Amino acid sequence: EKKNLDEAIKILDEAILKDPNNEENYLLQGDALYEKTPNNASAAIKSYNRVLEINPKSPRGIVRIAIIYQRAQSPDEAQKKYNDAKQVDSTYAPAYRENAELNMRFNQPKKAIENWKKYLKLNNTIEARYRYATAMFLGKQYCETIEEINNLNANGFTNFYTDRMLGYSYLECTTDPEGYKKGLAALNRFFASAPSENIQWLDVKNKGILYSKTGSDSLAIVEFEKAATINPELAKELSGDIAKMYFKVKKYDKAIEYYVLKNQLT
């Protein structure tokens, strides 16, 4: 909890003097140096390269360098290193995990899904399955996302992000006759637990759509108006829908108001 990186580096220097061919010493040294100066990784890379001098087939050393490239916004170089690590040792699970995180960071959900699947064959953890579900959601594989998140929930893993993904996914995956109701329940859980700074206009809009899909037009109107307040640009898109809903519930004055607004915005 209270790190002392300078002391750690000092002790590692002593360890290296006593055992200069122990790759573990250089791995830890690189980790400490990188954490101390994350904006200047040259010293850490030097330590990791020493690992590879001792053991050219160390997937740990290769992946450490890949992570540095990844954080330095050099995805191509990071990808090359991850490929090298997998070629050296196809059973080294962290290479697939970190590669998947790289793919997700740079909007490559299909590749992320492939890497998560390979990682899960080697290390099937709840946290990894959560990241796998996230990758499927980003890849718009909504029905598969629902299945994975429901399995996570059954195993006791849930948070407001899974509730958000579940709500959105039930809106898009229409194979379940009760899907819209389940999606609305998930988004209600999301709004009950998510910090206010994590709530986005799309969350509010999708809640409105789910209310509309389940026949609660009056509640849908409230959410749509709220979403348009958060994102004024959304008023162009929603004004016509809100007008139709007001007309449906015979609030004609409000329907006229939103039809006029729609004409003004288009």
Short mmCIF file of N, CA, C and O in Angstrom, two decimals, residues 164 167-168 171-172 180 183-184 187 190-191 199-214 216-217 219-239 241-242 245:
data_model
loop_
_atom_site.label_atom_id
_atom_site.label_comp_id
_atom_site.label_asym_id
_atom_site.label_seq_id
_atom_site.Cartn_x
_atom_site.Cartn_y
_atom_site.Cartn_z
N ARG A 164 -25.47 -1.91 -17.32
CA ARG A 164 -25.60 -1.06 -18.52
C ARG A 164 -25.51 -1.90 -19.79
O ARG A 164 -26.34 -1.78 -20.70
N GLY A 167 -28.64 -3.95 -20.26
CA GLY A 167 -29.77 -3.13 -20.71
C GLY A 167 -29.68 -2.81 -22.19
O GLY A 167 -30.65 -2.98 -22.94
N TYR A 168 -28.52 -2.36 -22.65
CA TYR A 168 -28.32 -2.04 -24.05
C TYR A 168 -28.49 -3.29 -24.92
O TYR A 168 -29.06 -3.24 -26.02
N LEU A 171 -31.95 -4.45 -25.60
CA LEU A 171 -32.58 -3.55 -26.56
C LEU A 171 -32.25 -3.97 -28.00
O LEU A 171 -33.09 -3.86 -28.90
N GLU A 172 -31.05 -4.49 -28.22
CA GLU A 172 -30.59 -4.83 -29.57
C GLU A 172 -30.86 -6.28 -29.94
O GLU A 172 -31.08 -6.60 -31.10
N TYR A 180 -37.20 -6.85 -23.59
CA TYR A 180 -37.31 -5.42 -23.29
C TYR A 180 -37.54 -5.18 -21.80
O TYR A 180 -36.98 -4.27 -21.20
N GLY A 183 -34.30 -5.83 -20.09
CA GLY A 183 -33.39 -4.71 -20.35
C GLY A 183 -33.72 -3.51 -19.49
O GLY A 183 -32.82 -2.85 -18.95
N LEU A 184 -35.01 -3.23 -19.34
CA LEU A 184 -35.44 -2.10 -18.51
C LEU A 184 -35.07 -2.35 -17.05
O LEU A 184 -34.59 -1.44 -16.36
N LEU A 187 -31.35 -1.66 -16.69
CA LEU A 187 -31.01 -0.23 -16.69
C LEU A 187 -31.50 0.45 -15.41
O LEU A 187 -30.86 1.39 -14.92
N PHE A 190 -28.89 -0.18 -13.07
CA PHE A 190 -27.75 0.68 -13.40
C PHE A 190 -27.93 2.07 -12.80
O PHE A 190 -27.03 2.60 -12.14
N PHE A 191 -29.10 2.67 -13.00
CA PHE A 191 -29.34 4.02 -12.50
C PHE A 191 -29.35 4.06 -10.97
O PHE A 191 -29.02 5.08 -10.37
N ILE A 199 -23.17 8.50 -15.56
CA ILE A 199 -24.42 8.42 -16.33
C ILE A 199 -24.32 9.32 -17.55
O ILE A 199 -23.98 10.50 -17.45
N GLN A 200 -24.62 8.75 -18.73
CA GLN A 200 -24.51 9.46 -20.00
C GLN A 200 -25.90 9.64 -20.61
O GLN A 200 -26.85 8.95 -20.25
N TRP A 201 -25.96 10.57 -21.56
CA TRP A 201 -27.25 10.82 -22.20
C TRP A 201 -27.79 9.57 -22.89
O TRP A 201 -29.01 9.35 -22.93
N LEU A 202 -26.91 8.72 -23.42
CA LEU A 202 -27.37 7.52 -24.11
C LEU A 202 -28.03 6.54 -23.14
O LEU A 202 -28.95 5.81 -23.52
N ASP A 203 -27.57 6.53 -21.89
CA ASP A 203 -28.21 5.70 -20.87
C ASP A 203 -29.67 6.12 -20.69
O ASP A 203 -30.57 5.28 -20.63
N VAL A 204 -29.87 7.43 -20.62
CA VAL A 204 -31.21 7.97 -20.40
C VAL A 204 -32.09 7.72 -21.63
O VAL A 204 -33.24 7.30 -21.52
N LYS A 205 -31.51 7.94 -22.80
CA LYS A 205 -32.27 7.70 -24.04
C LYS A 205 -32.69 6.24 -24.16
O LYS A 205 -33.85 5.93 -24.47
N ASN A 206 -31.76 5.32 -23.91
CA ASN A 206 -32.09 3.90 -24.04
C ASN A 206 -33.12 3.46 -23.00
O ASN A 206 -33.97 2.60 -23.28
N LYS A 207 -33.08 4.06 -21.83
CA LYS A 207 -34.11 3.76 -20.84
C LYS A 207 -35.47 4.22 -21.36
O LYS A 207 -36.49 3.52 -21.20
N GLY A 208 -35.48 5.38 -22.01
CA GLY A 208 -36.72 5.86 -22.62
C GLY A 208 -37.23 4.93 -23.70
O GLY A 208 -38.43 4.64 -23.78
N ILE A 209 -36.32 4.44 -24.53
CA ILE A 209 -36.73 3.51 -25.60
C ILE A 209 -37.32 2.24 -25.00
O ILE A 209 -38.34 1.72 -25.48
N LEU A 210 -36.68 1.73 -23.94
CA LEU A 210 -37.18 0.51 -23.31
C LEU A 210 -38.54 0.75 -22.66
O LEU A 210 -39.42 -0.13 -22.70
N TYR A 211 -38.75 1.92 -22.08
CA TYR A 211 -40.08 2.24 -21.56
C TYR A 211 -41.10 2.23 -22.70
O TYR A 211 -42.20 1.69 -22.57
N SER A 212 -40.72 2.81 -23.83
CA SER A 212 -41.62 2.85 -24.98
C SER A 212 -41.93 1.44 -25.49
O SER A 212 -43.08 1.11 -25.80
N LYS A 213 -40.89 0.60 -25.54
CA LYS A 213 -41.05 -0.78 -26.04
C LYS A 213 -41.94 -1.61 -25.12
O LYS A 213 -42.58 -2.57 -25.56
N THR A 214 -41.98 -1.24 -23.84
CA THR A 214 -42.79 -1.99 -22.88
C THR A 214 -44.14 -1.31 -22.62
O THR A 214 -44.85 -1.69 -21.68
N SER A 216 -44.90 1.93 -21.84
CA SER A 216 -44.99 3.02 -20.86
C SER A 216 -44.57 4.33 -21.52
O SER A 216 -43.48 4.86 -21.25
N ASP A 217 -45.43 4.84 -22.41
CA ASP A 217 -45.06 6.02 -23.18
C ASP A 217 -44.86 7.25 -22.31
O ASP A 217 -43.99 8.08 -22.57
N LEU A 219 -43.71 7.45 -19.29
CA LEU A 219 -42.38 7.39 -18.68
C LEU A 219 -41.29 7.56 -19.73
O LEU A 219 -40.22 8.13 -19.45
N ALA A 220 -41.54 7.06 -20.94
CA ALA A 220 -40.58 7.22 -22.02
C ALA A 220 -40.38 8.70 -22.34
O ALA A 220 -39.25 9.16 -22.56
N ILE A 221 -41.48 9.45 -22.34
CA ILE A 221 -41.40 10.89 -22.62
C ILE A 221 -40.49 11.58 -21.60
O ILE A 221 -39.64 12.40 -21.97
N VAL A 222 -40.65 11.23 -20.33
CA VAL A 222 -39.83 11.84 -19.27
C VAL A 222 -38.36 11.60 -19.54
O VAL A 222 -37.53 12.52 -19.45
N GLU A 223 -38.01 10.37 -19.91
CA GLU A 223 -36.61 10.03 -20.15
C GLU A 223 -36.09 10.71 -21.41
O GLU A 223 -34.95 11.19 -21.43
N PHE A 224 -36.90 10.77 -22.46
CA PHE A 224 -36.46 11.42 -23.69
C PHE A 224 -36.21 12.92 -23.47
O PHE A 224 -35.24 13.48 -23.97
N GLU A 225 -37.11 13.55 -22.73
CA GLU A 225 -36.93 14.98 -22.45
C GLU A 225 -35.68 15.21 -21.61
O GLU A 225 -34.94 16.18 -21.82
N LYS A 226 -35.45 14.30 -20.67
CA LYS A 226 -34.25 14.40 -19.83
C LYS A 226 -32.99 14.22 -20.69
O LYS A 226 -32.01 14.96 -20.53
N ALA A 227 -33.01 13.24 -21.60
CA ALA A 227 -31.86 12.99 -22.47
C ALA A 227 -31.57 14.19 -23.35
O ALA A 227 -30.41 14.56 -23.57
N ALA A 228 -32.63 14.81 -23.88
CA ALA A 228 -32.45 15.98 -24.74
C ALA A 228 -31.89 17.17 -23.96
O ALA A 228 -31.19 18.01 -24.51
N THR A 229 -32.20 17.24 -22.67
CA THR A 229 -31.64 18.30 -21.82
C THR A 229 -30.14 18.10 -21.63
O THR A 229 -29.36 19.06 -21.66
N ILE A 230 -29.74 16.82 -21.44
CA ILE A 230 -28.32 16.52 -21.26
C ILE A 230 -27.55 16.77 -22.55
O ILE A 230 -26.45 17.30 -22.54
N ASN A 231 -28.17 16.39 -23.68
CA ASN A 231 -27.52 16.55 -24.99
C ASN A 231 -28.48 17.28 -25.92
O ASN A 231 -29.32 16.65 -26.55
N PRO A 232 -28.36 18.61 -26.01
CA PRO A 232 -29.30 19.39 -26.82
C PRO A 232 -29.38 18.93 -28.29
O PRO A 232 -30.42 19.06 -28.92
N GLU A 233 -28.28 18.38 -28.81
CA GLU A 233 -28.30 17.89 -30.19
C GLU A 233 -29.31 16.77 -30.37
O GLU A 233 -29.81 16.53 -31.47
N LEU A 234 -29.59 16.07 -29.28
CA LEU A 234 -30.51 14.94 -29.34
C LEU A 234 -31.94 15.40 -29.57
O LEU A 234 -32.79 14.62 -30.01
N ALA A 235 -32.22 16.66 -29.27
CA ALA A 235 -33.57 17.19 -29.45
C ALA A 235 -34.02 17.06 -30.90
O ALA A 235 -35.21 16.81 -31.17
N LYS A 236 -33.08 17.19 -31.85
CA LYS A 236 -33.42 17.04 -33.27
C LYS A 236 -33.96 15.64 -33.55
O LYS A 236 -34.92 15.46 -34.29
N GLU A 237 -33.32 14.67 -32.95
CA GLU A 237 -33.69 13.27 -33.20
C GLU A 237 -34.97 12.87 -32.48
O GLU A 237 -35.79 12.13 -33.02
N LEU A 238 -35.15 13.37 -31.26
CA LEU A 238 -36.22 12.87 -30.41
C LEU A 238 -37.51 13.67 -30.47
O LEU A 238 -38.55 13.18 -30.03
N SER A 239 -37.47 14.90 -30.98
CA SER A 239 -38.65 15.75 -30.91
C SER A 239 -39.85 15.13 -31.62
O SER A 239 -40.99 15.19 -31.12
N ASP A 241 -40.43 11.87 -32.09
CA ASP A 241 -40.90 10.73 -31.29
C ASP A 241 -41.68 11.20 -30.08
O ASP A 241 -42.71 10.62 -29.72
N ILE A 242 -41.16 12.25 -29.43
CA ILE A 242 -41.86 12.78 -28.25
C ILE A 242 -43.24 13.32 -28.65
O ILE A 242 -44.24 13.09 -27.95
N MET A 245 -45.69 10.51 -29.08
CA MET A 245 -46.10 9.94 -27.79
C MET A 245 -47.11 10.84 -27.09
O MET A 245 -48.09 10.36 -26.51
#
